[in-house]
């Protein structure tokens, strides 16, 4: 693949990611949550087992201190709660509180509607090829870590 195509692909991918997130953020603005906060809630809701603060930070892709500030805010809003871990006094489990559940449903509904709009005109075969390419790039990145 010519270098210019690789460059254009990378630029398009970055632009798409920023644009998608900005549009979702715009649609979620009425819920009174920043992008960082709704992202934490969505990640937290997808865990099968209650995660530790460290596990949640890894899932969201933020540093511990950044997540701690976000959790302070979400805790103040009554959306999450920190619970001590008996085996490790330094660790905290992060639990979703009941008021967060309808909010997460709203976030998911809005996100699903946007996703449906954005994938208009993209057929299944194109999607599979695109996902294969993205996975290969992710695998290559993983080798660098």
Coordinates of C-alpha atoms in Angstrom, one line a residue:
X1 CA 0.0 0.0 0.0
X2 CA 1.5 3.4 -0.9
X3 CA 2.6 5.5 2.0
X4 CA 0.1 8.3 1.1
X5 CA -2.8 5.8 1.3
X6 CA -1.6 4.7 4.8
X7 CA -1.3 8.3 5.8
X8 CA -4.8 9.1 4.5
X9 CA -6.2 6.0 6.2
X10 CA -4.7 7.1 9.5
X11 CA -6.0 10.6 9.2
X12 CA -9.5 9.4 8.2
X13 CA -9.6 7.0 11.2
X14 CA -8.6 9.8 13.6
X15 CA -11.1 12.2 12.1
X16 CA -13.9 9.6 12.2
X17 CA -13.1 8.8 15.8
X18 CA -13.1 12.4 16.9
X19 CA -16.3 13.2 14.9
X20 CA -18.2 10.2 16.1
X21 CA -17.3 11.0 19.7
X22 CA -18.1 14.7 19.3
X23 CA -21.5 13.9 17.8
X24 CA -22.3 11.4 20.6
X25 CA -21.2 14.0 23.2
X26 CA -23.4 16.6 21.6
X27 CA -26.4 14.2 21.7
X28 CA -25.7 13.3 25.3
X29 CA -25.2 16.9 26.5
X30 CA -28.8 17.0 27.8
X31 CA -28.1 14.3 30.3
X32 CA -25.7 16.6 32.2
X33 CA -22.7 14.3 31.8
X34 CA -19.3 15.1 30.3
X35 CA -17.8 12.7 27.7
X36 CA -15.4 11.3 30.3
X37 CA -18.2 10.6 32.8
X38 CA -20.6 8.9 30.4
X39 CA -17.7 6.8 29.1
X40 CA -16.9 5.6 32.6
X41 CA -20.5 4.7 33.2
X42 CA -20.7 2.7 30.0
X43 CA -17.5 0.8 30.7
X44 CA -18.6 0.1 34.3
X45 CA -22.0 -1.2 33.1
X46 CA -20.3 -3.7 30.8
X47 CA -18.3 -5.5 33.5
X48 CA -19.7 -8.9 34.5
X49 CA -18.0 -8.7 37.9
X50 CA -17.7 -5.5 39.9
X51 CA -14.3 -4.1 38.8
X52 CA -11.6 -2.5 41.0
X53 CA -10.7 1.1 40.3
X54 CA -7.5 -0.1 38.6
X55 CA -9.5 -2.5 36.3
X56 CA -11.9 0.3 35.4
X57 CA -9.1 2.7 34.6
X58 CA -7.5 0.1 32.3
X59 CA -10.8 -0.5 30.5
X60 CA -11.5 3.2 30.0
X61 CA -7.9 3.9 29.0
X62 CA -7.1 6.6 31.6
X63 CA -4.6 6.9 34.4
X64 CA -5.6 6.2 38.0
X65 CA -5.6 9.8 39.2
X66 CA -7.8 10.9 36.2
X67 CA -10.3 8.1 37.0
X68 CA -10.3 9.0 40.7
X69 CA -11.4 12.6 39.9
X70 CA -14.2 11.3 37.6
X71 CA -15.3 8.8 40.2
X72 CA -15.4 11.6 42.8
X73 CA -17.8 13.5 40.5
X74 CA -19.9 10.5 39.7
X75 CA -20.0 9.5 43.4
X76 CA -21.2 13.1 44.3
X77 CA -24.0 12.6 41.7
X78 CA -25.0 9.3 43.4
X79 CA -24.2 7.3 40.3
X80 CA -21.3 5.2 41.6
X81 CA -20.0 4.0 44.9
X82 CA -16.6 2.9 46.0
X83 CA -16.4 -0.2 48.2
X84 CA -13.4 -1.4 50.1
X85 CA -11.8 -4.7 49.0
X86 CA -11.3 -6.9 52.1
X87 CA -8.2 -8.7 50.7
X88 CA -6.5 -5.4 49.7
X89 CA -7.1 -2.3 51.8
X90 CA -5.6 -0.1 49.1
X91 CA -8.1 -1.4 46.4
X92 CA -11.6 -0.2 45.9
X93 CA -14.4 -1.9 43.9
X94 CA -16.6 0.5 41.9
X95 CA -20.3 -0.2 42.0
X96 CA -23.0 1.3 39.9
X97 CA -25.8 2.8 42.0
X98 CA -29.5 2.4 41.1
X99 CA -29.9 6.0 39.7
X100 CA -27.2 5.3 37.1
X101 CA -29.1 2.4 35.4
X102 CA -31.8 4.5 33.7
X103 CA -29.1 7.0 32.7
X104 CA -27.0 4.2 31.1
X105 CA -30.1 3.0 29.2
X106 CA -30.6 6.5 27.8
X107 CA -26.9 6.7 26.9
X108 CA -27.1 3.3 25.1
X109 CA -30.3 4.3 23.3
X110 CA -28.8 7.5 22.0
X111 CA -25.5 5.7 21.1
X112 CA -27.4 2.9 19.3
X113 CA -29.4 5.5 17.3
X114 CA -26.3 7.3 16.2
X115 CA -24.5 4.1 15.3
X116 CA -27.5 3.1 13.1
X117 CA -27.3 6.5 11.3
X118 CA -23.6 6.3 10.8
X119 CA -23.6 2.8 9.3
X120 CA -26.2 3.6 6.6
X121 CA -24.8 2.5 3.3
X122 CA -22.2 0.2 4.8
X123 CA -22.9 -3.4 3.9
X124 CA -21.9 -6.5 6.0
X125 CA -19.0 -7.6 3.7
X126 CA -17.5 -4.1 3.9
X127 CA -17.8 -4.1 7.6
X128 CA -16.1 -7.4 8.0
X129 CA -13.1 -6.3 5.8
X130 CA -12.9 -3.0 7.8
X131 CA -12.9 -4.9 11.1
X132 CA -10.2 -7.3 9.9
X133 CA -8.0 -4.3 8.9
X134 CA -8.6 -2.6 12.2
X135 CA -7.9 -5.8 14.1
X136 CA -4.6 -6.3 12.3
X137 CA -3.5 -2.7 13.1
X138 CA -4.5 -3.3 16.8
X139 CA -2.5 -6.5 16.8
X140 CA 0.5 -4.7 15.4
X141 CA 0.1 -2.0 18.1
X142 CA -0.1 -4.7 20.8
X143 CA 3.2 -6.1 19.6
X144 CA 4.8 -2.7 20.3
X145 CA 3.6 -2.6 23.9

